[in-house]
Short mmCIF file of C-alpha atoms in Angstrom, two decimals:
data_model
loop_
_atom_site.label_atom_id
_atom_site.label_comp_id
_atom_site.label_asym_id
_atom_site.label_seq_id
_atom_site.Cartn_x
_atom_site.Cartn_y
_atom_site.Cartn_z
CA UNK E 730 69.30 137.48 73.19
CA UNK E 731 70.18 135.92 69.86
CA UNK E 732 71.37 132.62 71.35
CA UNK E 733 68.69 131.88 73.95
CA UNK E 734 65.85 131.25 71.42
CA UNK E 735 67.99 128.50 69.84
CA UNK E 736 67.87 126.52 73.09
CA UNK E 737 64.32 125.42 72.36
CA UNK E 738 64.71 124.61 68.67
CA UNK E 739 64.83 120.99 67.58
CA UNK E 740 67.57 121.52 64.98
CA UNK E 741 70.01 122.99 67.53
CA UNK E 742 73.18 120.95 68.12
CA UNK E 743 72.52 119.25 71.46
CA UNK E 744 76.14 119.10 72.58
CA UNK E 745 76.84 122.76 71.86
CA UNK E 746 73.55 123.76 73.49
CA UNK E 747 74.27 121.66 76.58
CA UNK E 748 77.77 123.11 76.92
CA UNK E 749 76.46 126.67 76.51
CA UNK E 750 73.60 126.23 78.96
CA UNK E 751 75.83 124.49 81.51
CA UNK E 752 78.15 127.51 81.39
CA UNK E 753 75.15 129.83 81.89
CA UNK E 754 74.12 127.88 84.99
CA UNK E 755 77.63 127.94 86.44
CA UNK E 756 78.96 131.39 85.62
CA UNK E 757 78.46 134.52 87.70
CA UNK E 758 76.14 136.50 85.46
CA UNK E 759 75.80 140.25 85.26
CA UNK E 760 72.54 141.89 86.28
CA UNK E 761 71.52 142.24 82.64
CA UNK E 762 72.40 138.62 81.87
CA UNK E 763 70.42 137.46 84.89
CA UNK E 764 67.32 139.30 83.63
CA UNK E 765 67.60 137.36 80.38
CA UNK E 766 68.27 133.99 81.97
CA UNK E 767 65.79 134.05 84.88
CA UNK E 768 62.64 133.54 82.73
CA UNK E 769 64.34 130.66 80.89
CA UNK E 770 65.18 128.88 84.14
CA UNK E 771 61.78 129.53 85.67
CA UNK E 772 59.83 128.29 82.65
CA UNK E 773 62.25 125.76 81.26
CA UNK E 774 59.57 123.65 79.56
CA UNK E 775 58.75 126.57 77.28
CA UNK E 776 62.28 127.83 76.61
CA UNK E 777 64.51 124.75 76.70
CA UNK E 778 64.95 121.46 74.92
CA UNK E 779 64.27 118.42 77.16
CA UNK E 780 68.00 117.76 77.49
CA UNK E 781 68.56 121.28 78.82
CA UNK E 782 65.59 121.01 81.13
CA UNK E 783 67.31 117.98 82.66
CA UNK E 784 70.33 120.16 83.43
CA UNK E 785 68.17 122.92 84.91
CA UNK E 786 65.63 121.13 87.08
CA UNK E 787 67.97 119.32 89.38
CA UNK E 788 65.23 117.65 91.42
CA UNK E 789 63.46 115.85 88.56
CA UNK E 790 64.27 112.63 86.75
CA UNK E 791 64.09 113.01 82.99
CA UNK E 792 65.27 109.49 82.25
CA UNK E 793 68.64 110.61 80.86
CA UNK E 794 71.06 108.31 82.72
CA UNK E 795 70.08 109.66 86.12
CA UNK E 796 73.33 108.75 87.91
CA UNK E 797 75.44 110.70 85.43
CA UNK E 798 73.03 113.63 85.68
CA UNK E 799 73.50 113.61 89.47
CA UNK E 800 77.24 114.02 88.94
CA UNK E 801 76.71 116.85 86.44
CA UNK E 802 74.23 118.53 88.79
CA UNK E 803 76.80 118.44 91.58
CA UNK E 804 79.31 120.17 89.33
CA UNK E 805 76.73 122.79 88.36
CA UNK E 806 76.39 123.51 92.08
CA UNK E 807 80.17 124.16 92.01
CA UNK E 808 80.93 121.17 94.21
CA UNK E 809 84.02 119.02 93.64
CA UNK E 810 83.56 115.32 93.03
CA UNK E 811 84.66 112.64 95.45
CA UNK E 812 87.17 110.10 94.15
CA UNK E 813 84.49 107.49 93.48
CA UNK E 814 82.31 110.04 91.67
CA UNK E 815 85.18 111.19 89.46
CA UNK E 816 85.98 107.57 88.60
CA UNK E 817 82.33 106.92 87.79
CA UNK E 818 82.18 110.04 85.62
CA UNK E 819 85.07 108.76 83.53
CA UNK E 820 83.32 105.41 83.08
CA UNK E 821 80.32 107.29 81.72
CA UNK E 822 82.59 109.30 79.45
CA UNK E 823 83.88 106.10 77.82
CA UNK E 824 80.41 104.54 77.63
CA UNK E 825 79.24 104.60 74.01
CA UNK E 826 75.59 104.42 75.13
CA UNK E 827 75.79 107.82 76.87
CA UNK E 828 74.66 110.65 74.55
CA UNK E 829 77.32 113.18 73.63
CA UNK E 830 75.37 116.14 74.98
CA UNK E 831 75.70 114.70 78.49
CA UNK E 832 79.42 114.18 78.02
CA UNK E 833 79.65 117.74 76.74
CA UNK E 834 77.78 119.07 79.78
CA UNK E 835 80.13 117.16 82.09
CA UNK E 836 83.28 118.40 80.36
CA UNK E 837 82.00 121.98 80.28
CA UNK E 838 80.93 121.89 83.93
CA UNK E 839 84.38 120.73 84.98
CA UNK E 840 86.02 123.41 82.87
CA UNK E 841 83.91 126.25 84.24
CA UNK E 842 84.03 125.04 87.84
CA UNK E 843 87.73 124.26 87.39
CA UNK E 844 88.84 120.74 88.11
CA UNK E 845 90.15 119.97 91.58
CA UNK E 846 93.55 118.31 91.84
CA UNK E 847 91.85 115.13 93.02
CA UNK E 848 89.57 115.14 89.99
CA UNK E 849 92.47 115.77 87.62
CA UNK E 850 94.39 112.88 89.16
CA UNK E 851 91.49 110.54 88.44
CA UNK E 852 90.90 111.93 84.93
CA UNK E 853 94.55 111.62 83.95
CA UNK E 854 94.83 108.12 85.38
CA UNK E 855 91.74 107.00 83.46
CA UNK E 856 93.21 108.31 80.20
CA UNK E 857 96.56 106.72 81.01
CA UNK E 858 95.03 103.30 81.66
CA UNK E 859 93.17 103.31 78.34
CA UNK E 860 96.16 104.40 76.24
CA UNK E 861 97.76 101.74 74.04
CA UNK E 862 101.52 101.96 74.52
CA UNK E 863 104.71 100.08 73.88
CA UNK E 864 107.79 99.90 76.10
CA UNK E 865 111.45 100.44 75.27
CA UNK E 866 114.67 100.24 77.23
CA UNK E 867 116.92 103.16 76.26
CA UNK E 868 119.49 105.27 78.11
CA UNK E 869 117.04 108.16 77.68
CA UNK E 870 113.90 109.01 75.75
CA UNK E 871 112.69 112.57 75.14
CA UNK E 872 108.92 112.98 74.90
CA UNK E 873 108.07 116.31 73.26
CA UNK E 874 104.50 117.11 74.29
CA UNK E 875 102.77 119.75 72.18
CA UNK E 876 99.13 120.75 72.49
CA UNK E 877 97.21 118.65 70.00
CA UNK E 878 95.24 121.60 68.63
CA UNK E 879 98.48 123.08 67.32
CA UNK E 880 99.75 126.63 66.92
CA UNK E 881 98.31 129.37 64.75
CA UNK E 882 100.68 132.34 65.04
CA UNK E 883 104.17 130.92 65.37
CA UNK E 884 106.75 128.50 64.01
CA UNK E 885 105.91 124.97 65.10
CA UNK E 886 109.27 123.20 64.95
CA UNK E 887 108.95 120.17 67.21
CA UNK E 888 109.33 117.44 64.54
CA UNK E 889 112.60 119.02 63.39
CA UNK E 890 113.83 119.25 66.98
CA UNK E 891 113.06 115.53 67.40
CA UNK E 892 115.14 114.68 64.32
CA UNK E 893 118.06 116.74 65.60
CA UNK E 894 117.92 115.03 69.00
CA UNK E 895 117.81 111.65 67.30
CA UNK E 896 120.83 112.51 65.18
CA UNK E 897 122.77 113.34 68.34
CA UNK E 898 122.04 109.98 69.94
CA UNK E 899 119.13 111.18 72.09
CA UNK E 900 115.98 109.35 70.93
CA UNK E 901 112.82 111.46 70.82
CA UNK E 902 109.12 110.94 70.23
CA UNK E 903 106.46 113.37 69.02
CA UNK E 904 102.74 112.66 68.77
CA UNK E 905 99.41 114.30 68.07
CA UNK E 906 96.53 114.45 65.61
CA UNK E 907 96.10 116.05 62.21
CA UNK E 908 93.68 118.73 63.39
CA UNK E 909 91.78 119.41 66.59
CA UNK E 910 89.34 121.89 68.11
CA UNK E 911 89.16 124.55 69.23
CA UNK E 912 92.22 126.15 67.65
CA UNK E 913 92.66 123.95 64.58
CA UNK E 914 96.25 125.17 64.35
CA UNK E 915 99.32 123.77 62.65
CA UNK E 916 100.24 120.39 64.12
CA UNK E 917 103.10 117.90 64.08
CA UNK E 918 100.99 115.68 61.83
CA UNK E 919 100.44 118.41 59.23
CA UNK E 920 104.13 119.25 59.04
CA UNK E 921 105.08 115.60 58.62
CA UNK E 922 102.43 115.02 55.94
CA UNK E 923 103.61 118.09 54.03
CA UNK E 924 107.11 116.58 54.22
CA UNK E 925 105.95 113.28 52.75
CA UNK E 926 106.22 111.36 56.01
CA UNK E 927 103.77 108.73 57.19
CA UNK E 928 101.62 109.77 60.14
CA UNK E 929 99.83 106.46 60.66
CA UNK E 930 102.69 104.20 61.72
CA UNK E 931 101.78 101.43 64.14
CA UNK E 932 103.28 101.35 67.60
CA UNK E 933 105.70 98.64 66.46
CA UNK E 934 106.74 100.63 63.36
CA UNK E 935 107.25 103.81 65.40
CA UNK E 936 109.34 101.86 67.91
CA UNK E 937 111.44 100.50 65.06
CA UNK E 938 112.20 104.05 63.88
CA UNK E 939 113.04 105.10 67.41
CA UNK E 940 115.46 102.22 67.98
CA UNK E 941 117.12 102.58 64.58
CA UNK E 942 120.40 104.48 65.22
CA UNK E 943 120.11 105.99 61.71
CA UNK E 944 116.74 107.57 62.63
CA UNK E 945 116.34 107.88 66.42
CA UNK E 946 112.96 109.63 66.42
CA UNK E 947 109.36 108.86 65.60
CA UNK E 948 105.80 110.18 65.36
CA UNK E 949 102.67 108.48 66.66
CA UNK E 950 99.12 109.55 65.93
CA UNK E 951 96.38 109.45 68.55
CA UNK E 952 94.18 107.57 66.06
CA UNK E 953 96.68 104.70 66.40
CA UNK E 954 97.45 104.63 70.12
CA UNK E 955 94.14 105.89 71.55
CA UNK E 956 91.26 105.41 69.08
CA UNK E 957 88.62 105.90 71.81
CA UNK E 958 89.88 109.39 72.61
CA UNK E 959 90.39 110.17 68.93
CA UNK E 960 86.71 109.37 68.40
CA UNK E 961 85.82 112.41 70.56
CA UNK E 962 86.95 114.91 67.93
CA UNK E 963 83.38 115.83 66.90
CA UNK E 964 82.40 116.19 70.55
CA UNK E 965 85.38 118.47 71.14
CA UNK E 966 84.45 120.50 68.06
CA UNK E 967 80.89 120.95 69.35
CA UNK E 968 82.11 122.04 72.80
CA UNK E 969 83.82 125.12 71.31
CA UNK E 970 86.08 125.32 74.40
CA UNK E 971 89.01 123.23 75.63
CA UNK E 972 87.98 120.46 78.05
CA UNK E 973 90.41 118.85 80.49
CA UNK E 974 91.12 116.29 77.76
CA UNK E 975 93.24 118.96 76.07
CA UNK E 976 95.51 119.18 79.10
CA UNK E 977 96.14 115.44 79.22
CA UNK E 978 96.06 113.94 75.74
CA UNK E 979 99.60 115.21 75.08
CA UNK E 980 100.89 113.53 78.28
CA UNK E 981 99.91 109.90 77.64
CA UNK E 982 103.32 108.71 76.40
CA UNK E 983 102.48 106.01 73.84
CA UNK E 984 106.11 104.90 73.98
CA UNK E 985 107.38 104.55 77.54
CA UNK E 986 111.01 104.09 78.46
CA UNK E 987 111.82 101.61 81.20
CA UNK E 988 113.91 104.30 82.92
CA UNK E 989 111.11 106.83 82.54
CA UNK E 990 110.68 109.41 79.80
CA UNK E 991 112.12 112.92 79.83
CA UNK E 992 108.93 114.93 79.31
CA UNK E 993 109.04 118.44 77.86
CA UNK E 994 105.69 120.23 77.83
CA UNK E 995 104.43 123.78 77.59
CA UNK E 996 101.79 125.87 79.34
CA UNK E 997 100.19 129.27 78.96
CA UNK E 998 97.92 129.74 81.98
CA UNK E 999 99.69 130.15 85.31
CA UNK E 1000 97.27 127.71 86.98
CA UNK E 1001 98.95 124.83 85.12
CA UNK E 1002 102.50 125.79 86.11
CA UNK E 1003 102.62 123.70 89.29
CA UNK E 1004 99.37 121.74 88.89
CA UNK E 1005 100.61 119.63 85.98
CA UNK E 1006 104.01 119.11 87.55
CA UNK E 1007 102.53 117.82 90.81
CA UNK E 1008 100.21 115.57 88.84
CA UNK E 1009 103.08 114.08 86.83
CA UNK E 1010 105.16 113.69 89.97
CA UNK E 1011 102.38 111.86 91.79
CA UNK E 1012 101.83 109.58 88.80
CA UNK E 1013 105.58 108.93 88.87
CA UNK E 1014 106.19 107.42 85.43
CA UNK E 1015 108.98 109.75 84.34
CA UNK E 1016 112.68 110.29 84.78
CA UNK E 1017 112.35 114.06 84.36
CA UNK E 1018 109.54 116.51 83.60
CA UNK E 1019 109.93 120.12 82.47
CA UNK E 1020 107.00 122.53 82.13
CA UNK E 1021 107.87 125.58 80.02
CA UNK E 1022 105.84 128.78 79.65
CA UNK E 1023 106.12 128.77 75.89
CA UNK E 1024 104.48 130.06 72.74
CA UNK E 1025 100.84 128.99 72.48
CA UNK E 1026 101.38 126.13 74.94
CA UNK E 1027 103.71 124.29 72.55
CA UNK E 1028 107.29 123.22 73.28
CA UNK E 1029 108.59 126.13 71.17
CA UNK E 1030 110.45 128.90 73.01
CA UNK E 1031 110.72 132.59 72.21
CA UNK E 1032 113.97 133.51 70.52
CA UNK E 1033 113.95 137.06 71.84
CA UNK E 1034 112.94 136.80 75.50
CA UNK E 1035 113.23 134.44 78.48
CA UNK E 1036 111.17 131.25 78.67
CA UNK E 1037 110.31 130.49 82.33
CA UNK E 1038 110.41 126.82 83.31
CA UNK E 1039 109.76 124.59 86.28
CA UNK E 1040 110.46 120.88 86.49
CA UNK E 1041 111.92 117.98 88.38
CA UNK E 1042 114.58 115.32 88.00
CA UNK E 1043 114.38 112.02 89.87
CA UNK E 1044 117.33 111.70 92.24
CA UNK E 1045 117.41 107.91 92.00
CA UNK E 1046 118.36 106.65 88.55
CA UNK E 1047 116.57 103.33 89.08
CA UNK E 1048 113.29 104.68 90.35
CA UNK E 1049 110.74 101.89 90.68
CA UNK E 1050 108.06 104.15 89.21
CA UNK E 1051 105.56 103.33 91.94
CA UNK E 1052 102.51 105.52 91.58
CA UNK E 1053 101.82 107.56 94.69
CA UNK E 1054 98.31 108.02 96.06
CA UNK E 1055 96.54 111.28 96.77
CA UNK E 1056 97.20 110.61 100.45
CA UNK E 1057 100.85 111.39 99.64
CA UNK E 1058 99.85 114.95 98.75
CA UNK E 1059 98.59 116.63 101.93
CA UNK E 1060 96.38 119.64 101.38
CA UNK E 1061 98.30 122.89 101.08
CA UNK E 1062 101.77 121.34 100.79
CA UNK E 1063 104.23 123.46 98.85
CA UNK E 1064 105.63 122.12 95.61
CA UNK E 1065 109.13 122.24 97.11
CA UNK E 1066 108.13 120.05 100.05
CA UNK E 1067 106.12 117.78 97.81
CA UNK E 1068 109.05 116.88 95.59
CA UNK E 1069 111.44 116.60 98.51
CA UNK E 1070 109.22 113.87 100.00
CA UNK E 1071 109.30 112.01 96.69
CA UNK E 1072 113.08 112.13 96.27
CA UNK E 1073 112.83 114.42 93.27
CA UNK E 1074 114.91 117.51 92.63
CA UNK E 1075 112.81 120.58 91.85
CA UNK E 1076 114.36 122.92 89.28
CA UNK E 1077 113.08 126.26 88.04
CA UNK E 1078 114.41 129.29 86.24
CA UNK E 1079 114.48 130.84 82.78
CA UNK E 1080 115.84 129.76 79.43
CA UNK E 1081 117.64 132.78 78.00
CA UNK E 1082 118.40 132.82 74.26
CA UNK E 1083 121.53 134.88 74.88
CA UNK E 1084 122.96 132.10 77.07
CA UNK E 1085 122.81 129.85 74.02
CA UNK E 1086 124.19 132.54 71.70
CA UNK E 1087 120.98 132.71 69.67
CA UNK E 1088 119.06 135.90 70.53
CA UNK E 1089 116.60 136.90 67.76
CA UNK E 1090 114.80 140.25 67.96
CA UNK E 1091 113.03 139.37 64.71
CA UNK E 1092 111.12 136.47 66.29
CA UNK E 1093 107.54 137.71 66.09
CA UNK E 1094 104.02 136.31 65.92
CA UNK E 1095 102.97 135.54 62.34
CA UNK E 1096 99.13 135.62 62.35
CA UNK E 1097 98.70 134.08 58.90
CA UNK E 1098 101.39 131.39 59.17
CA UNK E 1099 100.63 128.12 57.40
CA UNK E 1100 101.78 124.53 57.60
CA UNK E 1101 103.39 124.99 54.17
CA UNK E 1102 105.49 127.95 55.33
CA UNK E 1103 106.55 126.19 58.53
CA UNK E 1104 107.44 123.00 56.69
CA UNK E 1105 109.42 124.71 53.94
CA UNK E 1106 111.34 126.95 56.35
CA UNK E 1107 111.98 124.08 58.78
CA UNK E 1108 113.29 121.80 56.05
CA UNK E 1109 115.53 124.57 54.71
CA UNK E 1110 116.95 125.22 58.18
CA UNK E 1111 117.56 121.52 58.71
CA UNK E 1112 119.45 121.42 55.41
CA UNK E 1113 121.76 124.21 56.54
CA UNK E 1114 120.04 127.51 55.66
CA UNK E 1115 121.02 130.02 58.31
CA UNK E 1116 118.63 132.56 59.73
CA UNK E 1117 115.74 132.83 62.19
CA UNK E 1118 114.35 129.31 61.91
CA UNK E 1119 117.72 127.59 62.20
CA UNK E 1120 118.58 129.71 65.23
CA UNK E 1121 115.25 128.76 66.83
CA UNK E 1122 115.98 125.08 66.17
CA UNK E 1123 119.44 125.39 67.70
CA UNK E 1124 118.16 127.25 70.77
CA UNK E 1125 115.22 124.93 71.42
CA UNK E 1126 117.19 121.71 70.99
CA UNK E 1127 120.13 122.97 73.02
CA UNK E 1128 117.80 124.18 75.79
CA UNK E 1129 116.26 120.70 76.08
CA UNK E 1130 119.70 119.07 76.27
CA UNK E 1131 120.84 121.56 78.89
CA UNK E 1132 117.70 121.20 81.02
CA UNK E 1133 118.08 117.43 81.06
CA UNK E 1134 121.81 117.72 81.89
CA UNK E 1135 122.80 115.79 78.78
CA UNK E 1136 125.11 118.71 78.00
CA UNK E 1137 125.95 120.87 81.00
CA UNK E 1138 127.03 124.09 79.29
CA UNK E 1139 124.55 126.18 77.27
CA UNK E 1140 127.03 127.36 74.61
CA UNK E 1141 128.49 123.88 74.22
CA UNK E 1142 124.97 122.51 73.75
CA UNK E 1143 124.25 125.10 71.06
CA UNK E 1144 127.58 124.41 69.34
CA UNK E 1145 126.95 120.68 69.23
CA UNK E 1146 123.46 121.17 67.80
CA UNK E 1147 124.88 123.54 65.20
CA UNK E 1148 127.50 120.96 64.28
CA UNK E 1149 124.97 118.18 63.72
CA UNK E 1150 122.90 120.45 61.48
CA UNK E 1151 125.85 121.82 59.49
CA UNK E 1152 127.33 118.33 59.01
CA UNK E 1153 124.12 117.14 57.36
CA UNK E 1154 123.63 114.47 60.00
CA UNK E 1155 120.35 115.93 61.30
CA UNK E 1156 118.98 116.11 57.75
CA UNK E 1157 119.93 112.49 57.10
CA UNK E 1158 118.11 111.35 60.23
CA UNK E 1159 115.08 113.31 59.08
CA UNK E 1160 115.22 111.74 55.63
CA UNK E 1161 115.59 108.21 57.00
CA UNK E 1162 112.24 108.40 58.81
CA UNK E 1163 109.50 106.74 56.78
#
């Protein structure tokens, strides 16, 4: 009752209003909600801004980029887009002449309807093609893919993990933005800035850090490698909800290894467990991909309970990285059969802290955690302070090395990580980064 009157007021944010009204049109409403919404739909000229009328009256042309409206209308009818329609929608998304409220309606409609696999394939490929990236040729490259909106209740330790990996001879990249909707949590960028590190290195400068054996890790900001997507941050703020962009912006790999990256990513919702893995497998740019059910969708694991994972490793070391087409993914095929046809080994199981000798019952959510606390505790752990945070660093780094078969025994992996921290080598690699 309190929101609906705003939908006719001139000062209302058009993008937020369009996203809200699109959700109203798509969602299954209760009987009480339907009583409130029916008069608005039936007399839209009285109750809705012109932009919202264009979303409601599907058979009229309001002059708002009619072809894009047709696509949005189809989504509002809960119909999946054809390949050509999904490709056209992404062209409209990148078109600066299209008003943001229409882009917001499109993103919200896809979110509420839930994107089909075919749509997601097109969306991801469009983002991939527009990403600015640089290539390297390394024995391996770890790509640690955290959600760009950060974490708000837990230790976010990925930059420190990257430095440890680099100090052990396993180059690693982290990336992100300083702050992003809807969570506005603690991010890689914030931790690095609090540590006095640069977060605006160019692709060439980041590559130089990565290839330097005295550093072996780097950070890249989305503002550097994908300014077009970075420019959507106000749009994403106005949406209030996560669009599909949030699922993909962490997977764009601004530095790509010739042999394929080793991607480590996290998920929360069960829907993304196999969906993202199939998508990455079909795109076929990686040597290995691991999807972990982690804390807040980051790459950070619980120190007191199992972390489920699913992933794949390419069986051929010199994979030609040919991208498969959607025709290579018959409807209803199991994930096991899918990866078998692509010569990839499917792996799944649980990461158990006890297997790495680092079980921590005191690992809890910290609702008021700050970037200052995370940075200070992470730096102390990297400098040798024992306790919860150091144990989490050891477990998480060792788990990544074990998953990727760089070290085949869990305890040995944990021991070697501990050694590089206690020797001061990990700290030196952290310090050497600009």
